[in-house]
Coordinates of C-alpha atoms and ligand atoms in Angstrom, one line a residue:
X1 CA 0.0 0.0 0.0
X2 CA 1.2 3.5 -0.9
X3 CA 1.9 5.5 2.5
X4 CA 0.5 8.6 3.6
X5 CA 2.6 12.1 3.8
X6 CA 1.9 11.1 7.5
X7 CA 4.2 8.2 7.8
X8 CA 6.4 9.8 5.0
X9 CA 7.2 12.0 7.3
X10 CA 8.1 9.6 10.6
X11 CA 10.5 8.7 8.1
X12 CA 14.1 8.8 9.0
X13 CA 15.9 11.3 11.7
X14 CA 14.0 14.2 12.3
X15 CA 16.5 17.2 13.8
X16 CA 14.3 19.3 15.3
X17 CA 15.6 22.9 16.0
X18 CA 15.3 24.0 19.9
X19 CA 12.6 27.0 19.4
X20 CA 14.0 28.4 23.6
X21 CA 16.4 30.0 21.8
X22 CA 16.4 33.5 20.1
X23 CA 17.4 34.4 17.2
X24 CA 19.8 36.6 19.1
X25 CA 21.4 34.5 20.6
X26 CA 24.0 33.8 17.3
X27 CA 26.5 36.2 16.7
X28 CA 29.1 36.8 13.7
X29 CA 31.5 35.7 16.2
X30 CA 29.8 32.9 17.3
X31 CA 29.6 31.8 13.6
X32 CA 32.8 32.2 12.7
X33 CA 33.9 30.3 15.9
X34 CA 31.8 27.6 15.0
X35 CA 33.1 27.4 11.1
X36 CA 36.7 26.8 12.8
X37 CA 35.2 24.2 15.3
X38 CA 34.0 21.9 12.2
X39 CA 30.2 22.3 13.8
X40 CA 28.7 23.2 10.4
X41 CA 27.4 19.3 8.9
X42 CA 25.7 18.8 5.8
X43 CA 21.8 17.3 5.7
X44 CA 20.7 16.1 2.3
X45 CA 17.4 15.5 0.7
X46 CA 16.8 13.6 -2.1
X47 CA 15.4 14.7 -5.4
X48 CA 13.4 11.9 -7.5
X49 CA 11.9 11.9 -11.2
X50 CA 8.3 12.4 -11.1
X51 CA 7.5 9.9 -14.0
X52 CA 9.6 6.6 -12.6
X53 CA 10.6 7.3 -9.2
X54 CA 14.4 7.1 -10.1
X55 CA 16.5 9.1 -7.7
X56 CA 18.4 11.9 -10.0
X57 CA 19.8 13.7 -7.0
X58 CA 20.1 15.5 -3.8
X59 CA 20.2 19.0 -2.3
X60 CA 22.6 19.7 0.7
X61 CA 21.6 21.7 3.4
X62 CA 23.5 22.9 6.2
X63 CA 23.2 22.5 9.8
X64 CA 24.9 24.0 12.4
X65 CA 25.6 20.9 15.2
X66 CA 25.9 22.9 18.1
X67 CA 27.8 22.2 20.9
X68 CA 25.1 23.1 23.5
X69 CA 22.0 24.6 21.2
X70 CA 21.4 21.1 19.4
X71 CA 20.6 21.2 15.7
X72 CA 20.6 25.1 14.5
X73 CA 18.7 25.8 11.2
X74 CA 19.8 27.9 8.5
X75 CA 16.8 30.8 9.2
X76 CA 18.9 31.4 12.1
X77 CA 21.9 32.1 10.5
X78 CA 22.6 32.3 6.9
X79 CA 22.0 36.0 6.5
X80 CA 24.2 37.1 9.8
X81 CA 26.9 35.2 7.6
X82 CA 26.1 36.5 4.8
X83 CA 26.1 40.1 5.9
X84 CA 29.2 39.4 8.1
X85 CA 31.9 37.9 4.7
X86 CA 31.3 34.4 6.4
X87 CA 29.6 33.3 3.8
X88 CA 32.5 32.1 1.9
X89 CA 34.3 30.1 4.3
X90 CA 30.9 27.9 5.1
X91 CA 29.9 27.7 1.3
X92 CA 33.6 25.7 1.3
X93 CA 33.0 23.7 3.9
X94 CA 29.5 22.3 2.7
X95 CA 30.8 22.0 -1.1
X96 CA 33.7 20.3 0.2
X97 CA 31.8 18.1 2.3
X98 CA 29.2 17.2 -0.3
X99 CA 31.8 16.6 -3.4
X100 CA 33.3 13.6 -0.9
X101 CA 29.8 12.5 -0.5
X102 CA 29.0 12.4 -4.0
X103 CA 32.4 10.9 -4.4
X104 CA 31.2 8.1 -1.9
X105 CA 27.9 7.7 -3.8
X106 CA 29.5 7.6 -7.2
X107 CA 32.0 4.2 -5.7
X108 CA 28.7 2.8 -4.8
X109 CA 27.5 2.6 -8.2
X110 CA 25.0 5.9 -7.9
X111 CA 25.6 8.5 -9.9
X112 CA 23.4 11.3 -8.5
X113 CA 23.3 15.1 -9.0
X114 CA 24.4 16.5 -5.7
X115 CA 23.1 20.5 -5.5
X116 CA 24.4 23.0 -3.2
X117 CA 23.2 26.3 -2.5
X118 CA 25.4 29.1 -3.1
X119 CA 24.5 33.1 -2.2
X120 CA 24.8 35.9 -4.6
X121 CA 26.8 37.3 -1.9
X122 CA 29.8 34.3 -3.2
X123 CA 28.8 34.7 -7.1
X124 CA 30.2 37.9 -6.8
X125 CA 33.4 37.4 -6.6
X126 CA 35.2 36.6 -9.3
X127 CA 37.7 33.8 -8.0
X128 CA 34.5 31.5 -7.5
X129 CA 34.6 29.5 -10.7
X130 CA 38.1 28.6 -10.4
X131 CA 37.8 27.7 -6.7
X132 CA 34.9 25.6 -7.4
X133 CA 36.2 23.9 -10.5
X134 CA 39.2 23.1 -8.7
X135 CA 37.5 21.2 -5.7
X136 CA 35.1 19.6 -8.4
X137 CA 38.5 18.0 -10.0
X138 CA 40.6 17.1 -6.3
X139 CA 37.2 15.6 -5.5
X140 CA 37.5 13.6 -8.7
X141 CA 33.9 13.5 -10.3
X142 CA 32.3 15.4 -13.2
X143 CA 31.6 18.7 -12.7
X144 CA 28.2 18.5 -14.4
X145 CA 27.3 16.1 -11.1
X146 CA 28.0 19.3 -9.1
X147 CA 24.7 21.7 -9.7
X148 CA 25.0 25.7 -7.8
X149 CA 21.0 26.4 -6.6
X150 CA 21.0 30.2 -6.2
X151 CA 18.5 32.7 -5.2
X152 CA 18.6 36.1 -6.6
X153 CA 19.3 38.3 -3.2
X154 CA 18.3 41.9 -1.8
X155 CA 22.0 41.8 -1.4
X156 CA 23.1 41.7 -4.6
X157 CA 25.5 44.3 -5.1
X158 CA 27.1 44.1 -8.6
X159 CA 24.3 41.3 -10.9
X160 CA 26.8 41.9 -13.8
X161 CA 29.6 40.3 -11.7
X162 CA 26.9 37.8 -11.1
X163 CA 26.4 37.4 -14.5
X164 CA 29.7 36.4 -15.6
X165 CA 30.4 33.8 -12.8
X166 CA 27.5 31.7 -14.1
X167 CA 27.9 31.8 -17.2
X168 CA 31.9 30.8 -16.1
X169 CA 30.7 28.4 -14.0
X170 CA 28.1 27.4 -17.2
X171 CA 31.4 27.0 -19.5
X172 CA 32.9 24.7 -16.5
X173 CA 30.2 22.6 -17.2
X174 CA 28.6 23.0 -13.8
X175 CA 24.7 22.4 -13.4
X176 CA 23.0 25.6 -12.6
X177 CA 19.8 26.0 -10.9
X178 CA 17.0 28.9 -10.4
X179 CA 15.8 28.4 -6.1
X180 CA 13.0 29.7 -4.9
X181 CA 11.1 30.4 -8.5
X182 CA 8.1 32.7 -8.2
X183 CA 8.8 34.5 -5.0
X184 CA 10.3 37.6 -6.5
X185 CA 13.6 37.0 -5.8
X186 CA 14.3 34.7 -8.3
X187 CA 13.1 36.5 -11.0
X188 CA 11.9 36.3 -14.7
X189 CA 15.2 39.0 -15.9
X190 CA 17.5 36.4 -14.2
X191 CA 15.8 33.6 -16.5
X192 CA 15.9 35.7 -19.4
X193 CA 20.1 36.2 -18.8
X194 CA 21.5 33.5 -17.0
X195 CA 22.0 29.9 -19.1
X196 CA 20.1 27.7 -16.3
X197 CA 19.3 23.9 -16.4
X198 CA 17.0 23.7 -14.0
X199 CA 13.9 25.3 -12.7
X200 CA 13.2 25.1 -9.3
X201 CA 9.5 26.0 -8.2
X202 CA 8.9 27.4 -5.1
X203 CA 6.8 25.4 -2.6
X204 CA 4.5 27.8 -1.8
X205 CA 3.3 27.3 -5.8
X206 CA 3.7 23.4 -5.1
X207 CA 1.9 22.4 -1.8
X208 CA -1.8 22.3 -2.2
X209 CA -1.9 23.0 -5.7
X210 CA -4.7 21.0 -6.4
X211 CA -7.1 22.8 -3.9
X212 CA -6.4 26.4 -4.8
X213 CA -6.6 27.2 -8.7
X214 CA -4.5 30.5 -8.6
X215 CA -1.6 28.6 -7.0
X216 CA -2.0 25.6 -9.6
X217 CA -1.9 28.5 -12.3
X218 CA 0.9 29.8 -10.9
X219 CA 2.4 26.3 -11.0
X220 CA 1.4 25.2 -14.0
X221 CA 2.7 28.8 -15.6
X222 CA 6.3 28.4 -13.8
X223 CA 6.3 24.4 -15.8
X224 CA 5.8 26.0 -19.0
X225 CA 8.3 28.6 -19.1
X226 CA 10.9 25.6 -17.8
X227 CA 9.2 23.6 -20.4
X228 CA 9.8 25.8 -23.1
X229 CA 13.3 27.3 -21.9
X230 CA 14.9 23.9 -21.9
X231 CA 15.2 23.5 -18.5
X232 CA 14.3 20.5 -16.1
X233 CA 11.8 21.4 -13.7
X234 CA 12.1 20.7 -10.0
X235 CA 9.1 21.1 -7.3
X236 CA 10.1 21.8 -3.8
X237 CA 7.8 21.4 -0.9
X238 CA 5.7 18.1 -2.0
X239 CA 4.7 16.6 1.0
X240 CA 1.6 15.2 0.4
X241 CA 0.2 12.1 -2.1
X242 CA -2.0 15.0 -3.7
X243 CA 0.8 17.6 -4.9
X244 CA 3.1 14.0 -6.1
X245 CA -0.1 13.1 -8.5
X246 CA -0.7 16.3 -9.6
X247 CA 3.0 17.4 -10.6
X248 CA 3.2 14.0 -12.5
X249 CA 0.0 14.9 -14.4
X250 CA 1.4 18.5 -15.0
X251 CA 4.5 16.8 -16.5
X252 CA 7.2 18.3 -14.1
X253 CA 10.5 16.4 -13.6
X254 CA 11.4 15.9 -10.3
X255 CA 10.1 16.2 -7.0
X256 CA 11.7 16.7 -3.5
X257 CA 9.5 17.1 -0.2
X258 CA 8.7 15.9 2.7
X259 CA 6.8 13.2 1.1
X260 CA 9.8 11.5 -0.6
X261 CA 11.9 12.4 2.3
X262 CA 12.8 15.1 4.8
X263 CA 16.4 15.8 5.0
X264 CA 18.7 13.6 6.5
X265 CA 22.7 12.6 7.2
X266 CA 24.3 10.9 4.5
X267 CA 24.7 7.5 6.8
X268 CA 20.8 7.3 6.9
X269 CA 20.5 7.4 2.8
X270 CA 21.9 3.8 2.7
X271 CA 18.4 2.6 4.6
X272 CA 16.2 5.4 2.8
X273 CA 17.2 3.9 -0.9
X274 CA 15.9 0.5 0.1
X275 CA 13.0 2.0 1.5
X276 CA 12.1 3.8 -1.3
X277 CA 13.0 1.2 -3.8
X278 CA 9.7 -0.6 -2.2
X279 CA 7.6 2.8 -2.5
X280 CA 8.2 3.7 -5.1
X281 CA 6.6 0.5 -7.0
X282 CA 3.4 1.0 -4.8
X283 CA 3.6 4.8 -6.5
X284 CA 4.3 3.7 -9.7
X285 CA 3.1 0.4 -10.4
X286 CA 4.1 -0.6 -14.4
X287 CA 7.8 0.3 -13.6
X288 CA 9.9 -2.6 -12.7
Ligands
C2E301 P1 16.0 26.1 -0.1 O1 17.3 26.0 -0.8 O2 14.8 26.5 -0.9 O3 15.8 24.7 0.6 C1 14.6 24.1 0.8 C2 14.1 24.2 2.2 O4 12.8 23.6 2.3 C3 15.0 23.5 3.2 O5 14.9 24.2 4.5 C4 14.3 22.2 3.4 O6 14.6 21.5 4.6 C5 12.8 22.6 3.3 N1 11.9 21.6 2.9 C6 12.2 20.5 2.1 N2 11.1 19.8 1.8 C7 10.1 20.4 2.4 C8 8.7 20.2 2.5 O7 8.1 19.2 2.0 N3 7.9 21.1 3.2 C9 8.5 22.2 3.8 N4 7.7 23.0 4.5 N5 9.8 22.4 3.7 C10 10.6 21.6 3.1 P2 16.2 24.6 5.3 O8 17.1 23.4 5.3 O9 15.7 25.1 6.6 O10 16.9 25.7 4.5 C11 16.3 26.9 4.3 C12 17.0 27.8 3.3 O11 18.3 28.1 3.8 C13 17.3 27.1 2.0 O12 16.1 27.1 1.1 C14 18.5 27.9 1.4 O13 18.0 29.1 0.8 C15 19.2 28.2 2.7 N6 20.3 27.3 2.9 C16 20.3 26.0 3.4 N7 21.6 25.4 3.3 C17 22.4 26.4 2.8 C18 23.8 26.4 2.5 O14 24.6 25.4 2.6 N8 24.3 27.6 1.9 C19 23.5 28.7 1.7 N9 24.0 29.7 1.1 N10 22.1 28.6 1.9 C20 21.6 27.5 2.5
MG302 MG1 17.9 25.1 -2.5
MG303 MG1 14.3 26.3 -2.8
MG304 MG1 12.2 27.7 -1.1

């Protein structure tokens, strides 16, 4: 029997942030001390194709493990490093981390996309494509495995700097995806100028499609402009059996939610792709 986003979601480790503590309570100093202390880990989620189930890929996202806090989420501090230059020396931790993961993954015999999310505030400077290309090659996979997600930001200081890392990073032959599609900061002008592959819709166009028709025109709009661009589309937020049969009847690529899986360490995946293997017949019976 298929299972319900319910037990979907009992699925796997689930780190639950300590809401007792403020916002306030994380400094730029506190950040930075915690970059040198190796507390920022990598969580990844998988991203599967609508039509078969086949796993194409993951995104990472970042946790900070700390010390006495537990598991900090990245609400609570991704701007303060952003705004603070620390940016760059977490972005390297978490690509480094996930390139040897991928690494692992491809010496198992899977050869998944592995997407990291990089901020404007790093595609700005103009060293980025050569320091990413050279950790794609001492990690020793293809760089088209590697895929930047990027959100356009109310940061972004110089967009024609932007610009020309992409399309650098395009020429490397690194996958490049648009986050957060439809919420105004990833906007139609970045479409129109930057080469992307993939299309990622926001979830707020994704979950519930099906019960409110402005969203699912929304949605159904945002699959037609990746459609016709060339570009794979991606759904974020699906987290119920409702948004999973509509975006297969809507023809979008890939999923990733809740309902697949919510994100997890790399040691759980090993479990997770049996598990799956086993849903994902119940969800899509005539594939083998
Ligand atoms: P994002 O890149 O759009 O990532 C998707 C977010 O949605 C993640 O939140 C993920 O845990 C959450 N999510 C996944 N499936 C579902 C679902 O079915 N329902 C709901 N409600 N949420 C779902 P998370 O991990 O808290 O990250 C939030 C944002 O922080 C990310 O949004 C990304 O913009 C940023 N972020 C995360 N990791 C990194 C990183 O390593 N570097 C940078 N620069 N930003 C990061
Ligand atoms: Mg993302
Ligand atoms: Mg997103
Ligand atoms: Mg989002």
């Amino acid at each position: 029997a298929m299972l319900g986003p319910a037990e979907s979601t009992r699925r796997g480790p689930t780190p639950v942030h300590n809401p007792a503590v403020p916002a306030t309570a994380y400094t730029p100093e506190r950040i930075a001390a915690g970059i040198a202390a190796g507390e920022f880990v990598n969580v990844y989620q998988p991203k599967v194709r609508l039509a078969d189930g086949e796993v194409t890929g993951v995104e990472t996202l970042v946790r900070w493990q700390h010390p006495t806090d537990g598991l900090v989420m990245p609400s609570q501090f991704i701007e303060l490093a952003e705004e603070h230059g620390l940016i760059d020396p977490l972005t390297r931790t978490i690509l480094v981390n996930a390139l040897e993961q991928g690494k692992r993954w491809r010496l198992e015999g899977r050869e998944l996309h592995v997407a990291v999310n990089i901020s404007m505030e790093s595609l700005s400077t103009l060293e980025f494509p050569d320091f990413v290309a050279a950790m794609v090659r001492a990690a020793g996979i293809p760089p088209h495995l590697l895929v930047l997600e990027v959100t356009e930001s109310r940061l972004m200081k110089n967009p024609l700097a932007v610009l020309d890392v992409l399309t650098r990073m395009r020429l490397k032959h690194v996958g490049l995806s648009i986050d957060d599609f439809g919420t105004g900061h990833s906007s139609l002008a970045q479409l129109r100028d930057i080469p992307f592959d993939e299309l990622k819709v926001d979830r707020r166009f994704v979950h519930q499609a099906h019960a409110d028709s402005a969203t699912r025109t929304i949605l159904e709009a945002s699959l037609g402009i990746a459609r016709q661009l060339g570009m794979r589309s991606v759904a974020e937020g699906v987290e119920l059996q409702s948004d999973w049969d509509l975006l297969r009847e809507l023809g979008c690529d890939v999923a990733q939610g809740y309902f697949v899986a919510r994100p997890m360490p790399a040691a759980a995946f090993t479990k997770w792709f049996g598990e799956w293997e086993t849903r994902r017949q119940a969800l899509r019976p005539s594939v083998a």
